[in-house]
Structures are given as C-alpha cells and as structure tokens.
Coordinates of C-alpha atoms and ligand atoms in Angstrom, one line a residue:
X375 CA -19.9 5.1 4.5
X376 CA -20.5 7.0 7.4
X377 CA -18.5 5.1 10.4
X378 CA -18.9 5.7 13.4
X379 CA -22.2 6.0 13.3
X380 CA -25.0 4.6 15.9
X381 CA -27.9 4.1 13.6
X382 CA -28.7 1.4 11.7
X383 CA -26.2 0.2 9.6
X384 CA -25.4 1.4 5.4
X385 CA -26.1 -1.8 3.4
X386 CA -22.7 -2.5 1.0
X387 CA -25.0 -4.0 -2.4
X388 CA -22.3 -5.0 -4.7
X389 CA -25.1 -5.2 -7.5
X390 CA -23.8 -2.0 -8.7
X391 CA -20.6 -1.8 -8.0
X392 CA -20.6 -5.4 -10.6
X393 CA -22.4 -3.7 -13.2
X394 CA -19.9 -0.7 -13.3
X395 CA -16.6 -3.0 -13.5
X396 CA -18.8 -5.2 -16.3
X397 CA -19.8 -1.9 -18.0
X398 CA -16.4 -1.0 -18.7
X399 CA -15.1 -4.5 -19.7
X400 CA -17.8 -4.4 -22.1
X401 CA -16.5 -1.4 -23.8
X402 CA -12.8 -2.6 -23.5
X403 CA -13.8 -5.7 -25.5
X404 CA -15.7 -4.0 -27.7
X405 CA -13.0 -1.7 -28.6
X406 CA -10.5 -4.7 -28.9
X407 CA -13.1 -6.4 -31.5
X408 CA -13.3 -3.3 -33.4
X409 CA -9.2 -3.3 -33.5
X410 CA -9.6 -7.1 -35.3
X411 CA -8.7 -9.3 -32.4
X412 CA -10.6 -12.2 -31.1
X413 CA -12.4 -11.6 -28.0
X414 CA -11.3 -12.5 -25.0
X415 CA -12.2 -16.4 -23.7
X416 CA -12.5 -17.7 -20.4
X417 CA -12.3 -21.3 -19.8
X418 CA -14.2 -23.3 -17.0
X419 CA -12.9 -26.6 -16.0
X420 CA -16.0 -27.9 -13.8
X421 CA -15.8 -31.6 -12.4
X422 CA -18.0 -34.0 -11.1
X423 CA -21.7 -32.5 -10.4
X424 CA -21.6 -30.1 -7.7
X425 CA -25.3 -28.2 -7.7
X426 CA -23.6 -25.2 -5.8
X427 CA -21.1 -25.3 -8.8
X428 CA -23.4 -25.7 -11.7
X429 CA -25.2 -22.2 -10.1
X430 CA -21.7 -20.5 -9.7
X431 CA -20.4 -22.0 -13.1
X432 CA -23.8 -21.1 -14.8
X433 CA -23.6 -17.3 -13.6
X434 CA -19.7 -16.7 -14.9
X435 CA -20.9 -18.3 -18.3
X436 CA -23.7 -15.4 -18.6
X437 CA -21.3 -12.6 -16.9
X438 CA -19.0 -13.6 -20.2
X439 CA -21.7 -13.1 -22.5
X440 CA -22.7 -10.0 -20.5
X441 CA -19.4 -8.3 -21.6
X442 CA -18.8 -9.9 -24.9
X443 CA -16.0 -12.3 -23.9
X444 CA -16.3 -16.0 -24.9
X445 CA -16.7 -19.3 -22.5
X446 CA -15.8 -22.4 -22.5
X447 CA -16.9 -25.1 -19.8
X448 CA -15.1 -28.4 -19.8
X449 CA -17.1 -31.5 -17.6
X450 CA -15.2 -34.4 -16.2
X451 CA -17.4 -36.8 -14.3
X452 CA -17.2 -37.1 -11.2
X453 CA -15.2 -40.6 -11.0
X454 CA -12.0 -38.2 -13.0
X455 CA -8.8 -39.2 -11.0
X456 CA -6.2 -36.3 -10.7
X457 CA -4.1 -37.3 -14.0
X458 CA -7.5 -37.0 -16.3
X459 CA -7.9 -33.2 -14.3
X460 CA -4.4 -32.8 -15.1
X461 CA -5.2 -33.8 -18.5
X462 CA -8.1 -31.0 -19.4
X463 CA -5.8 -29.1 -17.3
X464 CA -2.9 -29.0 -19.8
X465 CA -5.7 -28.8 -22.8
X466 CA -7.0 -25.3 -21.6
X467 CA -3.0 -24.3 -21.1
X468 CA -2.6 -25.0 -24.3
X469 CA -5.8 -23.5 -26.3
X470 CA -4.8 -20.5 -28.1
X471 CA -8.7 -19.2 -27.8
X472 CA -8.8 -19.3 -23.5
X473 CA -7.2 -17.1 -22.4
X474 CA -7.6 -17.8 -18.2
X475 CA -9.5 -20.3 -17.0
X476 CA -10.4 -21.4 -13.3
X477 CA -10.5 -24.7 -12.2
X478 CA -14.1 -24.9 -10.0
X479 CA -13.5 -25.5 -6.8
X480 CA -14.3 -28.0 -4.8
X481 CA -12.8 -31.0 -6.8
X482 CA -13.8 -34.2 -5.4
X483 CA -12.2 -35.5 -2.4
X484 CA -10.0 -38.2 -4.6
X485 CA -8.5 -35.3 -6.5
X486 CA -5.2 -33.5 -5.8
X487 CA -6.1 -30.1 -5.5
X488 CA -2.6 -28.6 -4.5
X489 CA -1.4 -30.8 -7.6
X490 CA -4.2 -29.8 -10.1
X491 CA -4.1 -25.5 -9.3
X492 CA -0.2 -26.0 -9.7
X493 CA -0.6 -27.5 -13.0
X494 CA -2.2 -24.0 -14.7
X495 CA -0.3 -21.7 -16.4
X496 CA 0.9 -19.2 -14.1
X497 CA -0.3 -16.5 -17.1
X498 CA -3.6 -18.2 -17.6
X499 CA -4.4 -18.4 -13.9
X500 CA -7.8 -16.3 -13.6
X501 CA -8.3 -17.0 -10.1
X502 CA -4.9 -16.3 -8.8
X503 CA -4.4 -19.4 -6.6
X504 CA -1.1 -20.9 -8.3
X505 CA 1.2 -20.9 -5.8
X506 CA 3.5 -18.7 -7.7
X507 CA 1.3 -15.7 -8.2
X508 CA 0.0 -16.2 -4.6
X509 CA 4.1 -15.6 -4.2
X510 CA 3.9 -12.4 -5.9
X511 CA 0.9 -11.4 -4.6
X512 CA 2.9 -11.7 -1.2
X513 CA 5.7 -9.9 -2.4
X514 CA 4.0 -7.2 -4.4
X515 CA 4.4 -8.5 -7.9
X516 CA 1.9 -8.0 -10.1
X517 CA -0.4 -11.2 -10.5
X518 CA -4.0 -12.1 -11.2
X519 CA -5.7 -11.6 -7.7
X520 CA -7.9 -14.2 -5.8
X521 CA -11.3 -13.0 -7.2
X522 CA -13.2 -12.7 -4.1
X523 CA -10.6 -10.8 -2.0
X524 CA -10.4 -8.8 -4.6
X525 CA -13.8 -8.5 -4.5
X526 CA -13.9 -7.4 -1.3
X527 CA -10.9 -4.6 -1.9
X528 CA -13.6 -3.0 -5.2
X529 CA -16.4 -3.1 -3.1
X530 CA -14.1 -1.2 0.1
X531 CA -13.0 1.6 -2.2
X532 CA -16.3 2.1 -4.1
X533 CA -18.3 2.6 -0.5
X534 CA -15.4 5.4 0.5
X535 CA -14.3 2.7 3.3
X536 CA -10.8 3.7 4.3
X537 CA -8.2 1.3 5.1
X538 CA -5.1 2.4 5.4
X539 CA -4.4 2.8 9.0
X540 CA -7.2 0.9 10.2
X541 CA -7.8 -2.5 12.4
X542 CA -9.0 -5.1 10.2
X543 CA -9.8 -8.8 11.7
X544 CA -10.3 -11.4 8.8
X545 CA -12.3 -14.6 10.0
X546 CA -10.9 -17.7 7.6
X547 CA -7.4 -18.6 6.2
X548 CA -8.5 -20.5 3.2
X549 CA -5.8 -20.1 0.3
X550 CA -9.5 -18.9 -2.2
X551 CA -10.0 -16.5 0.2
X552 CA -8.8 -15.5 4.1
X553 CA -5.2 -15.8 3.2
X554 CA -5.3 -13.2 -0.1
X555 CA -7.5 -11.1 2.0
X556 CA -5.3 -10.7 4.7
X557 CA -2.5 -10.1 2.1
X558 CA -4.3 -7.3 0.2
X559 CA -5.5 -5.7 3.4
X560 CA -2.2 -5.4 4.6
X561 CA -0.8 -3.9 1.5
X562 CA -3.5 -1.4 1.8
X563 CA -1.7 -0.6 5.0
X564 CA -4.0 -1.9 7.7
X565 CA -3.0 -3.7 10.9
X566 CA -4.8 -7.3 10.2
X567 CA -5.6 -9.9 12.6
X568 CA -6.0 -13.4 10.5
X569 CA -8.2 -15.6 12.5
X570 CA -9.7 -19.3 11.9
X571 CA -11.6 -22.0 13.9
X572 CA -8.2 -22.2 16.7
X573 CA -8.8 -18.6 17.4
X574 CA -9.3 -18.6 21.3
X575 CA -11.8 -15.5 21.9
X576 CA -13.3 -15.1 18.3
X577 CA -15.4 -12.6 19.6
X578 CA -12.9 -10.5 21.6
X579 CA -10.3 -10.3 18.7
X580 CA -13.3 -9.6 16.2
X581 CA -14.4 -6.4 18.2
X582 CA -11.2 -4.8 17.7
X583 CA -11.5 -4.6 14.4
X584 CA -12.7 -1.8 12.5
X585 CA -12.9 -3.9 9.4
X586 CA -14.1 -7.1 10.4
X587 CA -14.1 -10.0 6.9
X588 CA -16.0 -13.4 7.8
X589 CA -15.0 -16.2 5.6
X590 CA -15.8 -19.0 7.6
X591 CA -18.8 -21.0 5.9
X592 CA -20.3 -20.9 9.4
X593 CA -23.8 -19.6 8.9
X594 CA -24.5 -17.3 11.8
X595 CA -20.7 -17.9 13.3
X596 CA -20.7 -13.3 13.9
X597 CA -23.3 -12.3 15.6
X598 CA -23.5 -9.0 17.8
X599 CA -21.1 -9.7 20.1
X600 CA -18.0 -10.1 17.4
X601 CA -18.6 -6.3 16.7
X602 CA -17.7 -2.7 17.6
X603 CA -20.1 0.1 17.0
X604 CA -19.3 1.5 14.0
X605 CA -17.4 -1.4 12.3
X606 CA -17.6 -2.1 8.5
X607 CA -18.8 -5.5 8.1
X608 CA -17.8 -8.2 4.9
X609 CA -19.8 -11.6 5.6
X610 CA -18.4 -13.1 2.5
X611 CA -19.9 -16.8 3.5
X612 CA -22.1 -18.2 1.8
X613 CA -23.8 -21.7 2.3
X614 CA -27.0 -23.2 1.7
X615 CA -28.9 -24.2 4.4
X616 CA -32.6 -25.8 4.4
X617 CA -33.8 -22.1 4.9
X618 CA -31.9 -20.5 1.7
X619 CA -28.7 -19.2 1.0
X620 CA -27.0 -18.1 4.3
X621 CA -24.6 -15.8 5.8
X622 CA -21.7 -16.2 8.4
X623 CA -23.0 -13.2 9.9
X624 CA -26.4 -12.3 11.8
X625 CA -27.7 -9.6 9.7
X626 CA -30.3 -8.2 11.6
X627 CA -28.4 -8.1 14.8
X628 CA -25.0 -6.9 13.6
X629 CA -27.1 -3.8 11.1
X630 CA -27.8 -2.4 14.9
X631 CA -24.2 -2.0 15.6
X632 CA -22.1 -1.8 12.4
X633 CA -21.5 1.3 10.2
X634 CA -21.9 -0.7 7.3
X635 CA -22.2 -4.7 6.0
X636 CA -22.8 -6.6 2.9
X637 CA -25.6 -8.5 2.6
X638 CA -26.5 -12.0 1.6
X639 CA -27.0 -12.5 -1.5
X640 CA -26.2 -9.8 -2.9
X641 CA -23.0 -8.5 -1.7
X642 CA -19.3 -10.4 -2.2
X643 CA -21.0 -12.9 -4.6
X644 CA -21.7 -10.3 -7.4
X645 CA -17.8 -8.6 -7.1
X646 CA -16.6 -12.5 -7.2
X647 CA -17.8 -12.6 -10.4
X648 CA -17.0 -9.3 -12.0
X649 CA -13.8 -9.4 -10.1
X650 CA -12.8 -13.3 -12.4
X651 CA -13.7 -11.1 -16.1
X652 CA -11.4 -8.8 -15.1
X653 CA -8.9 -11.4 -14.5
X654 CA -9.5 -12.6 -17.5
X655 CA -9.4 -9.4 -19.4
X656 CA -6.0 -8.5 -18.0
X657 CA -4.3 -12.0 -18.8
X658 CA -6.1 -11.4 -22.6
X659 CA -4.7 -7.5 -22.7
X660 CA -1.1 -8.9 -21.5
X661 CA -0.9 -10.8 -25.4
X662 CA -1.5 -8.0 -27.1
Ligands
LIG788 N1 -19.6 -14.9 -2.2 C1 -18.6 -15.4 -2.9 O1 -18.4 -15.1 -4.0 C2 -17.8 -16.5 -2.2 C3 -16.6 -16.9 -2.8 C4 -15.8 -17.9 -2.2 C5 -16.3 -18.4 -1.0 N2 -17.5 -18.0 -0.5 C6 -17.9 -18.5 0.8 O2 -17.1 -18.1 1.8 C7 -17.0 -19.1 2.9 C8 -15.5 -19.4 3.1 O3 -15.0 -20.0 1.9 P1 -13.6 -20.8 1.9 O4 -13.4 -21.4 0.6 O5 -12.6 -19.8 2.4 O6 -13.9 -21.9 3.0 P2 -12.9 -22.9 3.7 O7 -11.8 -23.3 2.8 O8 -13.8 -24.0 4.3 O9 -12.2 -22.1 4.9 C9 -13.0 -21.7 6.0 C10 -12.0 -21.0 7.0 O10 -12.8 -20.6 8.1 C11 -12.3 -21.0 9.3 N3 -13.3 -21.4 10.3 C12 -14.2 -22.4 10.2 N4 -15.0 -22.4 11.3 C13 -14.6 -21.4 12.0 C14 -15.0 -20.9 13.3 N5 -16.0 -21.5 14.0 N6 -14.4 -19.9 13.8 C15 -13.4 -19.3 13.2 N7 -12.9 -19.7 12.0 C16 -13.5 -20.7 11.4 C17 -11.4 -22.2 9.0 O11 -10.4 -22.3 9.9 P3 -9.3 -23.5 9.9 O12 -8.3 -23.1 8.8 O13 -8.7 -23.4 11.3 O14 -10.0 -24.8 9.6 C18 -10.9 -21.9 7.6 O15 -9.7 -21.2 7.6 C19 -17.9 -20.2 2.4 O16 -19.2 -20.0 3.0 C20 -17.9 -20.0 0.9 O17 -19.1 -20.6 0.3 C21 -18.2 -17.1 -1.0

C-alpha cells in the first residue's frame, strides 16, 4: 500500500489473500490424512432460519470441503429455548469428530446468548468469543481469535499496511468484532480510538486515524468526511439493503481520499471465512 498517496485509492480484495490461507490448510490436512488421522471437523450449530445465516452458514460448509476438513451443521427451529441450545451445545462439546464449532450468530431474541457462547468448550471455541479466551486474548494468551478481526489483521499484513505506531480509530464495540479489533490493533502496537453510536464527533475522531475499521452495520455511516487523505480504510459492515449487499462506508467517495479500502463484497467477508478453518485447524493440530 502506498499511503499517503493523493490518487485514487488501492482496493484491499481479500479474494486472494482467502485462497492463500485455504491453500495452505489444504496441504496441512492433506498431510495430516496421509499421517492416518481423521480430518479435521468443524461443527455449525445454526438456529431458527435466518436467510443471512443460511448464505454465511452455506459458504463455511463449502470453504471445509474446499480444504478437505469435514462439516457438520446442526438446525434447531426457531421456537428452541436456551436449555435445547444448550443442549446441541454440549452434544458438539462432546463429539470426538468436531473439533471447533461456532454457534451462528444471531440467536433469536428468546435465547441467552451470553449463556449459550459460555457453554462451548473453551478448546472447541472456533470463533473465539468465550469469555475466557476473549480473557486471554486481552492478556496475551494464546486463544482462538475472533475470525473477523482477525481477518482484518491477515488482510493488514498481506497489503504491507503497517501498524505498529500508527493511529487507528475502530467504529463498533461489538464482542464478534469492535472489541477483538481494538484488542489486536493495540497489541500490534497502535494507538486505537474505540468508538460506537455515543461517540460525540464521529467524524472528527475518525479523521485522526490512519487506520480507520467500520463495524457499525450502518450502511453509508463513513463517508468523506470521517477520513484523512491517505488513510487505510476496513468497512467491515455488511447489510442487506433493498439495493444489495451494502457497506458502512461510501466507496466511491472515500477511494478519492484514502490510500487504500476494502470493498464490499469482497473484502472482510472472504478473510472471515478463511480466518474460522484456521481456527479450526489450530484447535484440531492442538490434539495431536
Ligand atoms: N464481513 C464479515 O465477515 C462480517 C463479519 C461480522 C460482521 N459483519 C458486519 O459488520 C457489521 C457490524 O457487526 P457487529 O456484529 O459488530 O454489529 P453489532 O453487534 O450490531 O455492533 C455494532 C456496533 O456499531 C456501533 N454503532 C452503531 N451505529 C453507530 C453509529 N451511527 N455511529 C457509531 N457507531 C455505531 C454500535 O454502538 P453501540 O455499542 O453504542 O450500540 C455497536 O457497537 C454488520 O454490518 C455485520 O453484518 C461482517
């Protein structure tokens, strides 16, 4: 990435950057299968029916195949109460063939969350949000890592983006992902500003960031105002409006001032996905 820059902005595709991490999960598991073992399973614990979900869900299930780990999706309708997610919750902890499994977010309303992501297995936690690995992800210990964030971290270092030292501004402190992004950030030894909907001055405390992450589900929340010329831009939102899939951030506007962003699709969403086999490979390779 060339920052600084006053010409129109780098586009940050994480197509690629996907395909490498898959690539070499795929000869990892190969090489594991070829040693005897079992491939590595991911488990999907999906419930009620959520058409973002099945699209997300549906795309992990192929990633598996992709690299030659197996998948399981459990369904609970959508009328499950928290003990019956609790229930398929302790099933998956217990199933010697999953290794990690994530619990697809959003549950429905009448569900527990807090209570049903504190149920999995710390160990079998493949997207990082049990309270105690978001602990040691806070103190440095290592633990699976909030996909997304970490998403965003692959797709940083792959682009030559440097952070250490630099002003970053994330926009969102969701536990999925503002919070782990501001925590990973600041290991990576930059200055971060967290901010979220009782931010006075989005804009102001946006343009001083150098790294600016939006995670707000806000389509078109940044626009050209939020940033500095020659800022890296991460619109990580995603939502679906009556025109498509959307952005937090206004692409064509922000390209004219930014060094570099991620578009939409086609930027976070792909590393998301990578980012959860990986998880899943490391809490498999930890058996052995
Ligand atoms: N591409 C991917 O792979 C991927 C993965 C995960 C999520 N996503 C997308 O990322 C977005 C965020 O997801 P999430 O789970 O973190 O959402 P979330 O749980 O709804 O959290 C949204 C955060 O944004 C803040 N916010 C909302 N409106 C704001 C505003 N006007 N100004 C400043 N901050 C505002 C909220 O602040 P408060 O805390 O003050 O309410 C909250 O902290 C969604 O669009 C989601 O679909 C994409």
């Amino acid at each position: 990435v060339n920052e600084g820059q006053g010409s129109e902005a780098q586009i940050l595709r994480g197509g690629p950057v996907a395909k490498r991490v898959e690539a070499d999960l795929a000869e990892k598991v190969s090489e594991a299968k070829q040693r005897g073992r079992r491939p590595p399973g991911l488990g999907v614990l999906m419930v009620g029916d959520n058409p973002a979900s099945d699209v997300y869900v549906g795309r992990k299930v192929k990633a598996c195949a992709r690299v030659g780990m197996t998948s399981r999706v459990v369904r609970l309708p959508a009328t499950a109460d928290t003990p019956a997610v609790l229930a398929a919750v302790a099933a998956l902890n217990e199933d010697p063939d999953i290794d990690a499994f994530i619990v697809q977010m959003p549950l429905p309303a009448a569900v527990n969350t807090d209570v049903v992501l504190s149920a999995v297995r710390p160990e079998k936690d493949a997207d990082g949000l049990h309270p105690t690995n978001l602990g040691r992800l806070v103190v440095g210990q290592p633990a699976p890592v909030p996909c997304t964030p970490k998403g965003v971290m692959r797709l940083l270092a792959h682009y030559g983006v440097s952070v250490a030292g630099r002003r970053a501004t994330v926009v969102g402190r969701s536990r999925l992902v503002g919070w782990p992004m501001a925590v990973l950030l600041t290991h990576a030894q930059a200055t971060v500003t967290l901010a979220h909907s009782r931010t006075p001055d989005l804009a102001g405390v946006c343009r001083e960031a150098e790294i600016l992450v939006v995670a707000a589900g806000r389509p078109g929340l940044v626009g050209l105002e939020h940033v500095a010329p020659g800022a890296v831009v991460v619109d990580v939102g995603l939502t679906r409006t009556p025109e498509g899939l959307s952005g937090d951030v206004r692409f064509d506007e922000v390209a004219r001032q930014a060094a570099a962003l991620t578009p939409v699709p086609g930027g976070v969403g792909p590393l998301t996905v990578a980012m959860l086999l990986h998880n899943a490979w490391e809490a498999y390779a930890r058996e052995q």
